[in-house]
Short mmCIF file of C-alpha atoms in Angstrom, two decimals:
data_model
loop_
_atom_site.label_atom_id
_atom_site.label_comp_id
_atom_site.label_asym_id
_atom_site.label_seq_id
_atom_site.Cartn_x
_atom_site.Cartn_y
_atom_site.Cartn_z
CA MET A 1 313.11 184.76 149.79
CA ALA A 2 309.92 185.34 147.84
CA GLU A 3 306.98 187.37 149.11
CA PHE A 4 303.35 187.54 148.00
CA GLN A 5 300.64 190.01 149.02
CA ALA A 6 297.28 188.26 148.94
CA LYS A 7 293.84 189.77 149.20
CA LEU A 8 291.44 188.56 151.89
CA ASP A 9 289.27 186.93 149.26
CA THR A 10 288.94 183.18 148.68
CA ARG A 11 289.23 183.77 144.94
CA TRP A 12 292.94 184.35 145.63
CA LEU A 13 293.51 180.80 146.93
CA SER A 14 294.54 179.46 143.52
CA LYS A 15 297.01 182.33 143.05
CA ILE A 16 298.46 181.57 146.48
CA ALA A 17 298.81 177.87 145.60
CA ASP A 18 300.57 178.79 142.34
CA PHE A 19 302.95 181.09 144.22
CA ILE A 20 303.83 178.37 146.74
CA GLU A 21 304.28 175.69 144.06
CA GLU A 22 306.40 177.85 141.76
CA ASN A 23 308.71 179.02 144.52
CA ALA A 24 308.96 175.69 146.33
CA LYS A 25 309.95 174.04 143.06
CA SER A 26 312.56 176.74 142.40
CA MET A 27 313.97 175.93 145.85
CA GLY A 28 314.35 172.24 145.04
CA CYS A 29 311.01 170.87 146.22
CA ASN A 30 309.99 168.35 143.58
CA GLU A 31 308.32 165.60 145.62
CA PRO A 32 304.53 165.68 145.01
CA GLN A 33 303.67 164.90 148.65
CA THR A 34 305.93 167.67 149.98
CA LEU A 35 304.40 170.18 147.55
CA PHE A 36 300.92 169.01 148.50
CA ASP A 37 301.65 169.41 152.23
CA LEU A 38 303.05 172.92 151.76
CA LYS A 39 300.09 174.03 149.63
CA LEU A 40 297.60 172.40 152.02
CA ALA A 41 299.06 174.14 155.08
CA VAL A 42 299.18 177.53 153.36
CA ASP A 43 295.66 177.08 151.96
CA GLU A 44 294.28 176.23 155.40
CA ALA A 45 296.01 179.16 157.08
CA SER A 46 295.01 181.54 154.28
CA THR A 47 291.38 180.43 154.42
CA ASN A 48 291.31 181.00 158.19
CA ILE A 49 292.73 184.49 157.76
CA MET A 50 290.23 185.25 154.99
CA ARG A 51 287.30 184.08 157.13
CA TYR A 52 288.26 185.34 160.57
CA GLY A 53 291.21 187.70 160.41
CA LYS A 54 290.13 190.77 158.50
CA ASN A 55 290.23 193.35 161.33
CA GLY A 56 290.01 196.27 158.90
CA GLN A 57 292.76 194.98 156.62
CA ASN A 58 292.29 193.68 153.09
CA THR A 59 295.62 191.90 152.48
CA PHE A 60 298.07 189.58 154.17
CA THR A 61 301.62 188.49 153.33
CA ILE A 62 303.10 185.08 152.55
CA ARG A 63 306.86 184.56 152.55
CA ILE A 64 308.70 181.44 151.43
CA GLU A 65 312.41 180.93 151.96
CA LYS A 66 314.97 178.16 151.67
CA GLN A 67 316.84 177.61 154.92
CA GLY A 68 319.85 175.45 154.29
CA PRO A 69 319.95 172.65 151.76
CA LYS A 70 316.88 170.69 152.93
CA THR A 71 314.40 173.06 154.60
CA ILE A 72 311.75 175.45 153.32
CA GLN A 73 310.24 177.96 155.73
CA ILE A 74 306.94 179.70 155.21
CA GLU A 75 305.68 182.72 157.14
CA ILE A 76 302.15 184.02 156.89
CA ILE A 77 301.68 187.51 158.30
CA ASP A 78 298.28 189.05 158.96
CA HIS A 79 296.84 191.89 161.01
CA GLY A 80 293.71 190.18 162.29
CA LYS A 81 292.54 189.26 165.75
CA PRO A 82 295.05 186.90 167.45
CA TYR A 83 294.06 183.36 168.42
CA ASP A 84 295.48 180.73 170.74
CA PHE A 85 297.40 178.50 168.35
CA ASP A 86 298.91 176.30 171.06
CA HIS A 87 295.70 175.36 172.84
CA VAL A 88 293.51 174.37 169.93
CA THR A 89 291.79 171.08 170.64
CA LEU A 90 290.69 168.65 167.99
CA PRO A 91 286.93 168.42 167.49
CA ALA A 92 284.88 165.53 168.84
CA PRO A 93 285.01 162.42 166.62
CA HIS A 94 281.21 162.21 166.28
CA LEU A 95 280.97 165.55 164.45
CA SER A 96 280.53 165.66 160.69
CA ILE A 97 283.48 166.76 158.55
CA ASP A 98 281.77 170.14 158.00
CA GLU A 99 281.40 170.63 161.75
CA LYS A 100 284.98 169.52 162.39
CA LEU A 101 286.28 172.06 159.90
CA LYS A 102 284.43 174.80 161.81
CA HIS A 103 286.16 173.92 165.08
CA GLY A 104 289.91 174.26 164.66
CA PHE A 105 290.70 171.07 162.78
CA GLY A 106 292.68 173.13 160.28
CA ILE A 107 295.28 174.20 162.83
CA GLY A 108 295.80 170.57 163.78
CA LEU A 109 296.17 169.78 160.10
CA ILE A 110 298.83 172.48 159.66
CA LYS A 111 300.73 171.05 162.63
CA ALA A 112 300.41 167.52 161.24
CA VAL A 113 301.76 168.18 157.72
CA THR A 114 304.55 170.64 158.62
CA GLU A 115 307.34 170.91 161.16
CA ASN A 116 308.12 173.54 163.78
CA ALA A 117 304.75 175.26 163.42
CA SER A 118 304.58 178.37 165.57
CA TYR A 119 302.31 181.35 165.95
CA THR A 120 303.27 184.69 167.44
CA ALA A 121 300.88 187.57 168.05
CA TYR A 122 302.40 191.05 168.13
CA PRO A 123 300.48 194.28 168.79
CA ASP A 124 300.39 195.10 165.06
CA LYS A 125 300.56 191.69 163.37
CA ASN A 126 300.42 187.91 163.73
CA ILE A 127 302.99 185.54 162.26
CA LEU A 128 302.34 181.88 161.56
CA ALA A 129 305.58 180.14 160.64
CA PHE A 130 306.39 176.55 159.77
CA THR A 131 309.02 174.54 157.99
CA LYS A 132 309.04 171.51 155.75
CA THR A 133 312.04 169.26 155.34
CA LEU A 134 312.72 168.16 151.79
CA THR A 135 313.27 164.50 151.01
CA LYS A 136 316.73 163.08 150.29
CA SER A 137 316.28 163.47 146.54
CA GLU A 138 315.16 167.10 146.86
CA GLY A 139 316.94 170.28 147.83
CA THR A 140 319.49 170.75 145.08
CA ALA A 141 318.04 173.96 143.61
CA SER A 142 319.19 177.45 144.52
CA LEU A 143 318.24 179.34 147.65
CA GLY A 144 316.37 181.86 145.50
CA GLY A 145 312.78 182.18 144.54
CA ASN A 146 310.40 184.44 142.72
CA SER A 147 310.76 187.71 144.62
CA ASN A 148 308.51 189.82 142.43
CA GLY A 149 305.53 189.17 144.69
CA ASN A 150 303.44 187.66 141.93
CA PRO A 151 303.03 184.12 140.73
CA ARG A 152 304.27 183.52 137.20
CA LYS A 153 301.54 183.96 134.64
CA LYS A 154 300.73 180.85 132.68
CA ASP A 155 300.62 180.92 128.91
CA LYS A 156 297.14 180.58 127.50
#
């Protein structure tokens, strides 16, 4: 399992994407669409937490873990105000994209590009969890990941 502490600042979104990509690849995820879906779901959840979930905190946690030979699980843990993940309705079709994005479309997107999406609110934290099944050609890498909590620095 690899873990990353992210700041509640949208400037961290690229670092989060790098963390997900690096660790998903180390866990055998090499299909571009699978990587895209994982990064998209994490980006959407992270953006929501950054916008709405501060609640006096300035960081949140992202965990990525290989579960068996063909499944990656991601957990995003924050300490913000809970929301009703299961009863989010999609916005009206006549709204502009900008308006749709303001009205819960992101949660529907997370559910659409991942599997087993769940959200649990505890008194001291919230956990969004989802899985992604790797394709037949993926999944041969180790169960490990980058556990140092930081994405690998790129050479300049």
